[in-house]
GROMACS .gro file of C-alpha atoms in nm:
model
  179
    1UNK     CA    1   3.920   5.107   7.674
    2UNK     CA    2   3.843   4.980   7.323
    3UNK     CA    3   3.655   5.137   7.044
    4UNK     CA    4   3.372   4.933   7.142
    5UNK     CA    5   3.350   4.946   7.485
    6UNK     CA    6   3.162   5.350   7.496
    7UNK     CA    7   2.905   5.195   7.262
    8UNK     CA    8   2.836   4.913   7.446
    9UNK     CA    9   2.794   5.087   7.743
   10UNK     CA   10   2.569   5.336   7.566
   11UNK     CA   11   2.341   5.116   7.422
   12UNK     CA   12   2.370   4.853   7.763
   13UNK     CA   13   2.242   5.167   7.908
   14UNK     CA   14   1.975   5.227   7.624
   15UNK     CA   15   1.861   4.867   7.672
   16UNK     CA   16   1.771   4.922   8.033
   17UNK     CA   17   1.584   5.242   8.036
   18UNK     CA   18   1.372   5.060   7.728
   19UNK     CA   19   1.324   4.764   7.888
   20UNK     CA   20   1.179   5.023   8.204
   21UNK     CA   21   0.868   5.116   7.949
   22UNK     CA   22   0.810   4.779   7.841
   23UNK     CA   23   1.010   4.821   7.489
   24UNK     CA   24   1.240   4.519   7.381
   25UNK     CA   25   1.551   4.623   7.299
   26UNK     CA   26   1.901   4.372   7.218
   27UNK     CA   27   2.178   4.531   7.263
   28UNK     CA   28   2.393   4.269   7.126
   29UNK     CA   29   2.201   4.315   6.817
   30UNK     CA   30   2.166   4.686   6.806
   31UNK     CA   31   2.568   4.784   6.906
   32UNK     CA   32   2.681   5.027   6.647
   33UNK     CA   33   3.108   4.984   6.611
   34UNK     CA   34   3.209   5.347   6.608
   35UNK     CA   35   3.366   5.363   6.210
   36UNK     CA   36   3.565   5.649   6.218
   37UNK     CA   37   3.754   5.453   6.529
   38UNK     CA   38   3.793   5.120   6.345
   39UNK     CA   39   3.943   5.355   6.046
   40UNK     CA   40   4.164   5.527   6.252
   41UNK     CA   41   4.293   5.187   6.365
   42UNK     CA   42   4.319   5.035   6.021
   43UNK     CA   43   4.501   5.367   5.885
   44UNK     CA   44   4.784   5.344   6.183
   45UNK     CA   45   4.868   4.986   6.112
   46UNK     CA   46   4.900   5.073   5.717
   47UNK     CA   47   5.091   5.377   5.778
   48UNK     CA   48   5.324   5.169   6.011
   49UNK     CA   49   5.355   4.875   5.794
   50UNK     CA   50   5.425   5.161   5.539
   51UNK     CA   51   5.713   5.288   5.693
   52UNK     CA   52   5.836   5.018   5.864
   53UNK     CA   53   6.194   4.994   5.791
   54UNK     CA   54   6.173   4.593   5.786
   55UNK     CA   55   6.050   4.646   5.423
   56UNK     CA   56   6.380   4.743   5.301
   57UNK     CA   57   6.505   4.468   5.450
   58UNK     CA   58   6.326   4.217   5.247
   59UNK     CA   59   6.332   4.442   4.936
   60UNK     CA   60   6.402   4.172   4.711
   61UNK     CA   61   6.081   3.962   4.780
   62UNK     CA   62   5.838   4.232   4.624
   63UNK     CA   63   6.089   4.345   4.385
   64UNK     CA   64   5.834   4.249   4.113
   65UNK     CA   65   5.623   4.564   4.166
   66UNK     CA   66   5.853   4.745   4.055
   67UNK     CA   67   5.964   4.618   3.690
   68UNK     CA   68   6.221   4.913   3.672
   69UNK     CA   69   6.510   4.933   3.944
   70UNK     CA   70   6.537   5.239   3.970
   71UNK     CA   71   6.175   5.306   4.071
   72UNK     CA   72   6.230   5.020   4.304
   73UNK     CA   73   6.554   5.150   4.431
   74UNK     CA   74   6.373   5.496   4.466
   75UNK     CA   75   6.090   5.339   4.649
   76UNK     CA   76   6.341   5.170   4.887
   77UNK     CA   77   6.541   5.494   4.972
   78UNK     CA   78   6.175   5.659   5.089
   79UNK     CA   79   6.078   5.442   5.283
   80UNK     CA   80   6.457   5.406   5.451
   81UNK     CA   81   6.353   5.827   5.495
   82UNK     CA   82   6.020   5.762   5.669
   83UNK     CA   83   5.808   6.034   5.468
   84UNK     CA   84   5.524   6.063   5.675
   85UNK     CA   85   5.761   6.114   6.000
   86UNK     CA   86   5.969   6.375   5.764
   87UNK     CA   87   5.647   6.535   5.714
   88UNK     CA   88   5.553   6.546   6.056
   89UNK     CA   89   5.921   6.682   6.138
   90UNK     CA   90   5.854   6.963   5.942
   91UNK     CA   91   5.492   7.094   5.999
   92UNK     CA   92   5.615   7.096   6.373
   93UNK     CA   93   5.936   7.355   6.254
   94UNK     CA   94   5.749   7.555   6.087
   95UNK     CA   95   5.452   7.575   6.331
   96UNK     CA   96   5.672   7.559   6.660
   97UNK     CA   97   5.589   7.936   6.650
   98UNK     CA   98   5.392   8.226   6.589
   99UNK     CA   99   5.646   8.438   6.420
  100UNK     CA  100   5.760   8.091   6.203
  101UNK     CA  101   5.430   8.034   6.146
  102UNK     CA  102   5.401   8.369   5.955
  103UNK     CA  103   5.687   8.430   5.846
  104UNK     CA  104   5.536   8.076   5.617
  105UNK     CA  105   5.217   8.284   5.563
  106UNK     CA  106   5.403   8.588   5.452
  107UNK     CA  107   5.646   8.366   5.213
  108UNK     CA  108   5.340   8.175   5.070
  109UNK     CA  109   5.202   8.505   4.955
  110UNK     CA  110   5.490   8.709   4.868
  111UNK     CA  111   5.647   8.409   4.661
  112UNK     CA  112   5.305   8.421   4.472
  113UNK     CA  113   5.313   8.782   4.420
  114UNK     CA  114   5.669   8.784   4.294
  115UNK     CA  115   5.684   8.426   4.152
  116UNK     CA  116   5.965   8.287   4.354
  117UNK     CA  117   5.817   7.929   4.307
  118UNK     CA  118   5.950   7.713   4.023
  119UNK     CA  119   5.806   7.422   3.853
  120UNK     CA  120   6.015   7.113   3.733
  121UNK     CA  121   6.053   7.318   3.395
  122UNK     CA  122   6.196   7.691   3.584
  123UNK     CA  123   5.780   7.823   3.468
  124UNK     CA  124   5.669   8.001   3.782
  125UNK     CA  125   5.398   7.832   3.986
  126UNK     CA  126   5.180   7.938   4.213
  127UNK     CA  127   5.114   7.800   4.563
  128UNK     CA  128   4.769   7.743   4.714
  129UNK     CA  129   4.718   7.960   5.043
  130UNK     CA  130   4.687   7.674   5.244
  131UNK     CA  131   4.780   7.588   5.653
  132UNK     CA  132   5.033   7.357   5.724
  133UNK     CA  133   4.875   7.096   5.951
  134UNK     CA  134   4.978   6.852   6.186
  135UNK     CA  135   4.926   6.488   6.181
  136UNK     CA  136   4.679   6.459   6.493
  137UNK     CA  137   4.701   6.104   6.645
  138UNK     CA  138   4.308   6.064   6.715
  139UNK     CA  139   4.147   6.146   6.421
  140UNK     CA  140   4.253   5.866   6.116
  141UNK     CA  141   4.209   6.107   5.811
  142UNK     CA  142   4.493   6.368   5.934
  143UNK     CA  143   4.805   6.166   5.785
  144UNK     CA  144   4.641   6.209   5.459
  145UNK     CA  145   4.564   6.599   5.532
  146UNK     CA  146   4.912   6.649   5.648
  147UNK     CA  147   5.030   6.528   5.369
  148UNK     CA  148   4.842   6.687   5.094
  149UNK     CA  149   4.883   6.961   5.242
  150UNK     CA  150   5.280   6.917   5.254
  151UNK     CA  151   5.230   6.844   4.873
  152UNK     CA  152   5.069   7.148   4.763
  153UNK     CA  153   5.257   7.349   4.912
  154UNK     CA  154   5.626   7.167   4.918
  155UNK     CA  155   5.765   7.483   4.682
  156UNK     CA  156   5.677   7.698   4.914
  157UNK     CA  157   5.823   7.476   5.208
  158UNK     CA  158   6.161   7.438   5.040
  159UNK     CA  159   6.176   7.801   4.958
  160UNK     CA  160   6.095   7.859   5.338
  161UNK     CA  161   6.333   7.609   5.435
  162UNK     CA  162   6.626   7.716   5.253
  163UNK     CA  163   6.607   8.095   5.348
  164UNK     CA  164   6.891   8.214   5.539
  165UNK     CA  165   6.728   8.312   5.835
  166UNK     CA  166   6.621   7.918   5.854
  167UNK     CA  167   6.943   7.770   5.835
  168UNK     CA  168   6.899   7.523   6.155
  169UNK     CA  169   6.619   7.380   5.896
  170UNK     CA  170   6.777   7.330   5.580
  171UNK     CA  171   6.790   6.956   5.651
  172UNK     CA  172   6.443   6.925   5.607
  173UNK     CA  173   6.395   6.982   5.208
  174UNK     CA  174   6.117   6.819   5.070
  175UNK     CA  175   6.125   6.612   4.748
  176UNK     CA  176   5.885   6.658   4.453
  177UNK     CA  177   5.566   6.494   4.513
  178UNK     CA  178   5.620   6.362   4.211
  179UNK     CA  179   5.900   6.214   4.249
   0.00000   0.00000   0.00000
């Protein structure tokens, strides 16, 4: 079934009880597209085009976006990693359980207490007490949650990641956001 097919139904359905109290009613010309659908559509194919590893292939046909190579070569190498399936990979370790889970929690606020979080220049930074959340397939905005979520908290996640206890996950670092 189709974004549009609910709707039609719906307002098929509308049409006829209308029509059963004498009101005119076209449901051709009232059918409402459901938006949120048709951007959750729209977002999948740009995150997939996005990460679609066919786009290092060509590299050298949209090399002019990138005046500087090593932006470009940077660029490349991401989207070789697949971020947003990195970012994924890593909500779901951290979440796979209730103790992981808060043993995140309890790292989020101790770091902050005890600043164990380090910007770019060694200053100590705090971390926004924020949920990791997962990229849900049905709803189109929860890429872009996921991963500002990720962002904001990536010191934290690193820190996390690289504590002994968590050595099955030290794969998994996460790069500056603004890198």
């Amino acid at each position: 079934m189709d974004n549009t097919s609910n709707n039609k139904t719906c307002m098929q359905e509308l049409e006829t009880l209308l029509h059963v109290h004498d009101i005119e009613f076209d449901t051709l010309d009232r059918l409402v597209m459901c938006f949120l659908h048709v951007m959750h559509i729209c977002m999948t194919h740009v995150i997939k085009s996005f990460t679609d590893n066919e786009l290092t292939t060509i590299a050298d046909a949209w090399i002019g976006v990138f005046p500087d190579k090593d932006k470009h070569k940077a660029y490349v190498e991401a989207v070789r990693l697949d971020p947003i399936t990195m970012g994924h990979d890593i909500v779901q370790v951290i979440q796979v359980s209730s103790l992981r889970h808060d043993e995140f929690l309890d790292t989020v606020k101790t770091g902050n207490m005890k600043n164990w979080f380090k910007g770019p220049m060694g200053e100590a930074e705090q971390v926004p007490k924020l949920e990791l959340l997962h990229d849900v397939r049905m709803r189109w905005d929860s890429t872009y949650a996921m991963i500002n979520h990720l962002c904001a908290l990536h010191l934290a996640v690193n820190y996390f990641l690289a504590l002994p206890n968590q050595k099955e996950l030290k794969g998994s670092i996460l790069s500056s956001p603004q890198s």
